[in-house]
Amino acid sequence: MTAVIEAHKLVYFSIPKVASTSLKELFYHVMTGRPFEHEGRGVHYEAFKTEAFYRHDHASFAQYTRIAVVRDPIKRILSCYTNRVLQTGRLSADQIDMVAAERLGVTADPGIRKFILNLDKYRALSNSIRNHSQPTAYFLGPDLGYFDRVFPIEALGEMVAWLEERTGMALTLSREMTSEKKIEFDDLTPTCQDRLREYCAADYAYLKDFYRPR
């Protein structure tokens, strides 16, 4: 379940690769009054699970302030690659069905170019890649008007200040799951740039009040 804070009538809808680990730990602090302890499988499994929008019981949130944080779609896909592929090896030979990969004409541990140009195939091979590259609307629903507050990831400081005012708590946002290597859109070949523009076009239309297409 995403973060439901009964005491303050708040609900936060998370999105993978949009600071979700740090934000879930922040909301865990709000909910329990103490920082999250880094033990076991982590906050995603022990406290708040990210779910598709349609899986939530939205009637129960009628009296809640609904919150979301969004991110530039292309930056989110690039972060998916650096974190899920380079750092955690989700497309390594021992993590995917290599027979299926061969039939799809792709290899394990792809470089950024191969990953982008074959993103749909890698999504089919890995639940982790598919989850971390789902469109924003998959997690936030068809209309952002559903939310009372939507913060771009660049305004996390503003969100924390708003949350402190709302709860009366002193809060600190941690920096969890930060990718070690950064890949910028301008570093990509024109072919890869065009493919990312195509893949993220609907997301940019959905987030038109926050981000412009590249």
PDB file of C-alpha atoms in Angstrom:
ATOM      1  CA  MET A   1       0.000   0.000   0.000  1.00  0.00           C
ATOM      2  CA  THR A   2       1.231   3.481  -0.689  1.00  0.00           C
ATOM      3  CA  ALA A   3       1.697   5.810   2.307  1.00  0.00           C
ATOM      4  CA  VAL A   4      -1.528   6.498   4.216  1.00  0.00           C
ATOM      5  CA  ILE A   5      -1.077   8.768   7.242  1.00  0.00           C
ATOM      6  CA  GLU A   6      -4.268   8.416   9.268  1.00  0.00           C
ATOM      7  CA  ALA A   7      -3.347  10.955  11.972  1.00  0.00           C
ATOM      8  CA  HIS A   8      -2.948  13.781   9.463  1.00  0.00           C
ATOM      9  CA  LYS A   9      -5.369  12.562   6.774  1.00  0.00           C
ATOM     10  CA  LEU A  10      -2.642  12.409   4.150  1.00  0.00           C
ATOM     11  CA  VAL A  11      -2.054   9.899   1.396  1.00  0.00           C
ATOM     12  CA  TYR A  12       1.046   9.837  -0.809  1.00  0.00           C
ATOM     13  CA  PHE A  13       1.023   7.973  -4.129  1.00  0.00           C
ATOM     14  CA  SER A  14       4.517   6.809  -5.044  1.00  0.00           C
ATOM     15  CA  ILE A  15       6.160   6.327  -8.449  1.00  0.00           C
ATOM     16  CA  PRO A  16       9.325   4.257  -8.969  1.00  0.00           C
ATOM     17  CA  LYS A  17      12.400   6.359  -9.807  1.00  0.00           C
ATOM     18  CA  VAL A  18      10.770   9.515  -8.436  1.00  0.00           C
ATOM     19  CA  ALA A  19      12.619   9.608  -5.099  1.00  0.00           C
ATOM     20  CA  SER A  20      10.168   6.982  -3.879  1.00  0.00           C
ATOM     21  CA  THR A  21      12.520   5.357  -1.363  1.00  0.00           C
ATOM     22  CA  SER A  22      13.401   8.681   0.258  1.00  0.00           C
ATOM     23  CA  LEU A  23       9.781   9.836   0.237  1.00  0.00           C
ATOM     24  CA  LYS A  24       8.445   6.608   1.711  1.00  0.00           C
ATOM     25  CA  GLU A  25      10.993   6.860   4.499  1.00  0.00           C
ATOM     26  CA  LEU A  26       9.908  10.457   5.062  1.00  0.00           C
ATOM     27  CA  PHE A  27       6.245   9.458   5.305  1.00  0.00           C
ATOM     28  CA  TYR A  28       7.170   6.531   7.534  1.00  0.00           C
ATOM     29  CA  HIS A  29       8.692   9.106   9.924  1.00  0.00           C
ATOM     30  CA  VAL A  30       5.497  11.159   9.742  1.00  0.00           C
ATOM     31  CA  MET A  31       3.374   8.082  10.425  1.00  0.00           C
ATOM     32  CA  THR A  32       5.406   6.578  13.274  1.00  0.00           C
ATOM     33  CA  GLY A  33       7.286   9.555  14.727  1.00  0.00           C
ATOM     34  CA  ARG A  34      10.636   7.858  14.179  1.00  0.00           C
ATOM     35  CA  PRO A  35      13.064   7.384  11.290  1.00  0.00           C
ATOM     36  CA  PHE A  36      12.896   4.190   9.264  1.00  0.00           C
ATOM     37  CA  GLU A  37      15.410   1.576  10.410  1.00  0.00           C
ATOM     38  CA  HIS A  38      17.440   0.139   7.538  1.00  0.00           C
ATOM     39  CA  GLU A  39      16.933  -3.523   8.230  1.00  0.00           C
ATOM     40  CA  GLY A  40      15.278  -6.378   6.399  1.00  0.00           C
ATOM     41  CA  ARG A  41      13.982  -5.839   2.857  1.00  0.00           C
ATOM     42  CA  GLY A  42      13.515  -2.079   3.047  1.00  0.00           C
ATOM     43  CA  VAL A  43      10.703   0.425   3.228  1.00  0.00           C
ATOM     44  CA  HIS A  44       9.077  -0.731  -0.039  1.00  0.00           C
ATOM     45  CA  TYR A  45       8.345  -4.145   1.455  1.00  0.00           C
ATOM     46  CA  GLU A  46       8.090  -3.453   5.168  1.00  0.00           C
ATOM     47  CA  ALA A  47       5.985  -0.286   5.140  1.00  0.00           C
ATOM     48  CA  PHE A  48       4.621   1.036   1.828  1.00  0.00           C
ATOM     49  CA  LYS A  49       4.302  -0.874  -1.407  1.00  0.00           C
ATOM     50  CA  THR A  50       3.947   1.003  -4.686  1.00  0.00           C
ATOM     51  CA  GLU A  51       0.723   0.021  -6.446  1.00  0.00           C
ATOM     52  CA  ALA A  52      -1.008   0.793  -9.711  1.00  0.00           C
ATOM     53  CA  PHE A  53      -3.611   3.538  -9.369  1.00  0.00           C
ATOM     54  CA  TYR A  54      -6.549   1.235 -10.086  1.00  0.00           C
ATOM     55  CA  ARG A  55      -5.605  -1.079  -7.214  1.00  0.00           C
ATOM     56  CA  HIS A  56      -6.334   1.523  -4.536  1.00  0.00           C
ATOM     57  CA  ASP A  57      -9.603   1.866  -2.653  1.00  0.00           C
ATOM     58  CA  HIS A  58     -10.118   5.489  -3.648  1.00  0.00           C
ATOM     59  CA  ALA A  59     -13.406   5.840  -1.794  1.00  0.00           C
ATOM     60  CA  SER A  60     -11.454   5.557   1.463  1.00  0.00           C
ATOM     61  CA  PHE A  61      -9.372   8.628   0.500  1.00  0.00           C
ATOM     62  CA  ALA A  62     -12.312  10.986   0.014  1.00  0.00           C
ATOM     63  CA  GLN A  63     -11.467  13.046   3.123  1.00  0.00           C
ATOM     64  CA  TYR A  64      -7.681  12.828   2.694  1.00  0.00           C
ATOM     65  CA  THR A  65      -5.226  15.304   1.203  1.00  0.00           C
ATOM     66  CA  ARG A  66      -3.779  13.401  -1.766  1.00  0.00           C
ATOM     67  CA  ILE A  67      -0.121  14.042  -2.642  1.00  0.00           C
ATOM     68  CA  ALA A  68       2.139  13.039  -5.529  1.00  0.00           C
ATOM     69  CA  VAL A  69       5.631  13.863  -6.748  1.00  0.00           C
ATOM     70  CA  VAL A  70       6.449  13.771 -10.471  1.00  0.00           C
ATOM     71  CA  ARG A  71       9.624  13.743 -12.554  1.00  0.00           C
ATOM     72  CA  ASP A  72      10.733  14.579 -16.081  1.00  0.00           C
ATOM     73  CA  PRO A  73       9.829  11.399 -18.041  1.00  0.00           C
ATOM     74  CA  ILE A  74      13.102  11.061 -19.939  1.00  0.00           C
ATOM     75  CA  LYS A  75      15.180  11.588 -16.800  1.00  0.00           C
ATOM     76  CA  ARG A  76      13.117   8.900 -15.115  1.00  0.00           C
ATOM     77  CA  ILE A  77      13.860   6.358 -17.876  1.00  0.00           C
ATOM     78  CA  LEU A  78      17.570   7.185 -17.779  1.00  0.00           C
ATOM     79  CA  SER A  79      17.511   6.737 -14.003  1.00  0.00           C
ATOM     80  CA  CYS A  80      15.800   3.385 -14.496  1.00  0.00           C
ATOM     81  CA  TYR A  81      18.765   2.315 -16.620  1.00  0.00           C
ATOM     82  CA  THR A  82      21.533   3.560 -14.332  1.00  0.00           C
ATOM     83  CA  ASN A  83      19.912   2.130 -11.198  1.00  0.00           C
ATOM     84  CA  ARG A  84      18.155  -1.018 -12.345  1.00  0.00           C
ATOM     85  CA  VAL A  85      20.646  -2.107 -15.028  1.00  0.00           C
ATOM     86  CA  LEU A  86      24.044  -0.711 -14.047  1.00  0.00           C
ATOM     87  CA  GLN A  87      23.733  -0.751 -10.255  1.00  0.00           C
ATOM     88  CA  THR A  88      21.457  -3.661  -9.413  1.00  0.00           C
ATOM     89  CA  GLY A  89      21.979  -5.861 -12.486  1.00  0.00           C
ATOM     90  CA  ARG A  90      18.345  -6.553 -13.219  1.00  0.00           C
ATOM     91  CA  LEU A  91      19.191  -7.431 -16.827  1.00  0.00           C
ATOM     92  CA  SER A  92      22.170  -9.654 -16.062  1.00  0.00           C
ATOM     93  CA  ALA A  93      22.206 -13.209 -17.427  1.00  0.00           C
ATOM     94  CA  ASP A  94      21.168 -14.681 -14.073  1.00  0.00           C
ATOM     95  CA  GLN A  95      18.201 -12.309 -13.755  1.00  0.00           C
ATOM     96  CA  ILE A  96      16.447 -12.785 -17.095  1.00  0.00           C
ATOM     97  CA  ASP A  97      15.352 -15.703 -19.258  1.00  0.00           C
ATOM     98  CA  MET A  98      18.264 -15.924 -21.705  1.00  0.00           C
ATOM     99  CA  VAL A  99      16.340 -18.196 -24.071  1.00  0.00           C
ATOM    100  CA  ALA A 100      13.604 -15.566 -24.321  1.00  0.00           C
ATOM    101  CA  ALA A 101      16.231 -12.837 -24.694  1.00  0.00           C
ATOM    102  CA  GLU A 102      17.848 -14.690 -27.600  1.00  0.00           C
ATOM    103  CA  ARG A 103      14.483 -15.096 -29.291  1.00  0.00           C
ATOM    104  CA  LEU A 104      13.852 -11.369 -28.875  1.00  0.00           C
ATOM    105  CA  GLY A 105      17.277 -10.604 -30.321  1.00  0.00           C
ATOM    106  CA  VAL A 106      18.698  -8.850 -27.255  1.00  0.00           C
ATOM    107  CA  THR A 107      21.551  -9.543 -24.852  1.00  0.00           C
ATOM    108  CA  ALA A 108      22.037  -9.357 -21.105  1.00  0.00           C
ATOM    109  CA  ASP A 109      23.626  -6.277 -19.504  1.00  0.00           C
ATOM    110  CA  PRO A 110      22.861  -3.920 -22.407  1.00  0.00           C
ATOM    111  CA  GLY A 111      24.594  -0.614 -22.969  1.00  0.00           C
ATOM    112  CA  ILE A 112      22.430   2.481 -22.885  1.00  0.00           C
ATOM    113  CA  ARG A 113      21.906   2.526 -26.659  1.00  0.00           C
ATOM    114  CA  LYS A 114      20.748  -1.085 -26.839  1.00  0.00           C
ATOM    115  CA  PHE A 115      18.555  -0.580 -23.766  1.00  0.00           C
ATOM    116  CA  ILE A 116      16.741   2.441 -25.198  1.00  0.00           C
ATOM    117  CA  LEU A 117      16.285   1.028 -28.684  1.00  0.00           C
ATOM    118  CA  ASN A 118      14.943  -2.249 -27.269  1.00  0.00           C
ATOM    119  CA  LEU A 119      13.130  -0.913 -24.220  1.00  0.00           C
ATOM    120  CA  ASP A 120       9.882  -2.766 -24.935  1.00  0.00           C
ATOM    121  CA  LYS A 121      11.764  -6.073 -25.187  1.00  0.00           C
ATOM    122  CA  TYR A 122      13.629  -5.498 -21.932  1.00  0.00           C
ATOM    123  CA  ARG A 123      10.354  -4.542 -20.254  1.00  0.00           C
ATOM    124  CA  ALA A 124       8.993  -7.918 -21.361  1.00  0.00           C
ATOM    125  CA  LEU A 125      12.031  -9.710 -19.915  1.00  0.00           C
ATOM    126  CA  SER A 126      12.111  -8.029 -16.504  1.00  0.00           C
ATOM    127  CA  ASN A 127       9.325  -7.172 -14.079  1.00  0.00           C
ATOM    128  CA  SER A 128      11.666  -4.710 -12.372  1.00  0.00           C
ATOM    129  CA  ILE A 129      12.423  -2.839 -15.596  1.00  0.00           C
ATOM    130  CA  ARG A 130       8.741  -2.812 -16.530  1.00  0.00           C
ATOM    131  CA  ASN A 131       7.698  -1.484 -13.123  1.00  0.00           C
ATOM    132  CA  HIS A 132      10.342   1.254 -13.105  1.00  0.00           C
ATOM    133  CA  SER A 133       9.475   2.425 -16.613  1.00  0.00           C
ATOM    134  CA  GLN A 134       5.672   2.390 -16.426  1.00  0.00           C
ATOM    135  CA  PRO A 135       4.022   5.661 -17.502  1.00  0.00           C
ATOM    136  CA  THR A 136       3.265   8.145 -14.737  1.00  0.00           C
ATOM    137  CA  ALA A 137      -0.484   7.717 -15.229  1.00  0.00           C
ATOM    138  CA  TYR A 138      -0.145   4.026 -14.341  1.00  0.00           C
ATOM    139  CA  PHE A 139       0.568   5.128 -10.772  1.00  0.00           C
ATOM    140  CA  LEU A 140      -1.358   8.416 -10.580  1.00  0.00           C
ATOM    141  CA  GLY A 141      -4.436   7.676 -12.664  1.00  0.00           C
ATOM    142  CA  PRO A 142      -5.892   9.389 -15.727  1.00  0.00           C
ATOM    143  CA  ASP A 143      -6.288  12.882 -14.230  1.00  0.00           C
ATOM    144  CA  LEU A 144      -3.816  14.776 -12.050  1.00  0.00           C
ATOM    145  CA  GLY A 145      -6.772  16.840 -10.852  1.00  0.00           C
ATOM    146  CA  TYR A 146      -7.431  13.955  -8.462  1.00  0.00           C
ATOM    147  CA  PHE A 147      -4.544  15.235  -6.324  1.00  0.00           C
ATOM    148  CA  ASP A 148      -4.601  18.150  -3.913  1.00  0.00           C
ATOM    149  CA  ARG A 149      -0.866  18.735  -4.209  1.00  0.00           C
ATOM    150  CA  VAL A 150       1.507  17.660  -6.992  1.00  0.00           C
ATOM    151  CA  PHE A 151       5.163  18.573  -6.550  1.00  0.00           C
ATOM    152  CA  PRO A 152       7.834  18.264  -9.249  1.00  0.00           C
ATOM    153  CA  ILE A 153      10.884  16.432  -7.956  1.00  0.00           C
ATOM    154  CA  GLU A 154      12.860  19.670  -8.258  1.00  0.00           C
ATOM    155  CA  ALA A 155      10.635  21.145  -5.510  1.00  0.00           C
ATOM    156  CA  LEU A 156      11.115  18.461  -2.858  1.00  0.00           C
ATOM    157  CA  GLY A 157      12.329  21.093  -0.405  1.00  0.00           C
ATOM    158  CA  GLU A 158       9.030  22.921  -0.842  1.00  0.00           C
ATOM    159  CA  MET A 159       7.152  19.678  -0.281  1.00  0.00           C
ATOM    160  CA  VAL A 160       9.054  18.932   2.945  1.00  0.00           C
ATOM    161  CA  ALA A 161       8.383  22.475   4.218  1.00  0.00           C
ATOM    162  CA  TRP A 162       4.682  22.065   3.399  1.00  0.00           C
ATOM    163  CA  LEU A 163       4.628  18.716   5.198  1.00  0.00           C
ATOM    164  CA  GLU A 164       6.352  20.172   8.256  1.00  0.00           C
ATOM    165  CA  GLU A 165       3.757  22.943   8.435  1.00  0.00           C
ATOM    166  CA  ARG A 166       0.935  20.445   8.004  1.00  0.00           C
ATOM    167  CA  THR A 167       2.184  17.993  10.652  1.00  0.00           C
ATOM    168  CA  GLY A 168       4.124  20.204  13.060  1.00  0.00           C
ATOM    169  CA  MET A 169       7.112  17.869  12.745  1.00  0.00           C
ATOM    170  CA  ALA A 170      10.760  18.597  11.936  1.00  0.00           C
ATOM    171  CA  LEU A 171      11.557  16.421   8.917  1.00  0.00           C
ATOM    172  CA  THR A 172      14.611  15.581   6.827  1.00  0.00           C
ATOM    173  CA  LEU A 173      14.513  14.001   3.387  1.00  0.00           C
ATOM    174  CA  SER A 174      17.187  11.343   2.966  1.00  0.00           C
ATOM    175  CA  ARG A 175      19.009  10.650  -0.285  1.00  0.00           C
ATOM    176  CA  GLU A 176      18.302   6.979  -0.843  1.00  0.00           C
ATOM    177  CA  MET A 177      18.778   5.023  -4.086  1.00  0.00           C
ATOM    178  CA  THR A 178      20.828   7.735  -5.777  1.00  0.00           C
ATOM    179  CA  SER A 179      22.325   6.373  -8.985  1.00  0.00           C
ATOM    180  CA  GLU A 180      26.118   6.494  -8.947  1.00  0.00           C
ATOM    181  CA  LYS A 181      26.453   7.161 -12.659  1.00  0.00           C
ATOM    182  CA  LYS A 182      24.538   9.902 -14.424  1.00  0.00           C
ATOM    183  CA  ILE A 183      23.578   9.736 -18.094  1.00  0.00           C
ATOM    184  CA  GLU A 184      22.303  12.925 -19.643  1.00  0.00           C
ATOM    185  CA  PHE A 185      19.931  13.182 -22.596  1.00  0.00           C
ATOM    186  CA  ASP A 186      22.491  15.265 -24.482  1.00  0.00           C
ATOM    187  CA  ASP A 187      25.011  12.418 -24.179  1.00  0.00           C
ATOM    188  CA  LEU A 188      22.803  10.123 -26.274  1.00  0.00           C
ATOM    189  CA  THR A 189      22.913   9.609 -30.017  1.00  0.00           C
ATOM    190  CA  PRO A 190      20.176  11.315 -32.081  1.00  0.00           C
ATOM    191  CA  THR A 191      18.589   7.894 -32.713  1.00  0.00           C
ATOM    192  CA  CYS A 192      18.339   7.192 -28.980  1.00  0.00           C
ATOM    193  CA  GLN A 193      17.038  10.682 -28.309  1.00  0.00           C
ATOM    194  CA  ASP A 194      14.291  10.210 -30.886  1.00  0.00           C
ATOM    195  CA  ARG A 195      13.322   6.835 -29.412  1.00  0.00           C
ATOM    196  CA  LEU A 196      13.062   8.302 -25.915  1.00  0.00           C
ATOM    197  CA  ARG A 197      10.980  11.211 -27.209  1.00  0.00           C
ATOM    198  CA  GLU A 198       8.625   8.705 -28.827  1.00  0.00           C
ATOM    199  CA  TYR A 199       8.398   6.482 -25.751  1.00  0.00           C
ATOM    200  CA  CYS A 200       7.810   9.410 -23.374  1.00  0.00           C
ATOM    201  CA  ALA A 201       5.479  11.481 -25.592  1.00  0.00           C
ATOM    202  CA  ALA A 202       2.293  10.480 -23.755  1.00  0.00           C
ATOM    203  CA  ASP A 203       3.955  11.080 -20.391  1.00  0.00           C
ATOM    204  CA  TYR A 204       4.970  14.600 -21.413  1.00  0.00           C
ATOM    205  CA  ALA A 205       1.398  15.298 -22.510  1.00  0.00           C
ATOM    206  CA  TYR A 206       0.162  14.016 -19.142  1.00  0.00           C
ATOM    207  CA  LEU A 207       2.699  16.171 -17.256  1.00  0.00           C
ATOM    208  CA  LYS A 208       2.322  19.235 -19.468  1.00  0.00           C
ATOM    209  CA  ASP A 209       1.908  21.553 -16.477  1.00  0.00           C
ATOM    210  CA  PHE A 210       5.308  20.493 -15.145  1.00  0.00           C
ATOM    211  CA  TYR A 211       7.603  19.404 -17.984  1.00  0.00           C
ATOM    212  CA  ARG A 212       8.074  20.171 -21.650  1.00  0.00           C
ATOM    213  CA  PRO A 213       9.100  17.595 -24.262  1.00  0.00           C
ATOM    214  CA  ARG A 214      12.765  17.559 -25.248  1.00  0.00           C
TER     215      ARG A 214
END
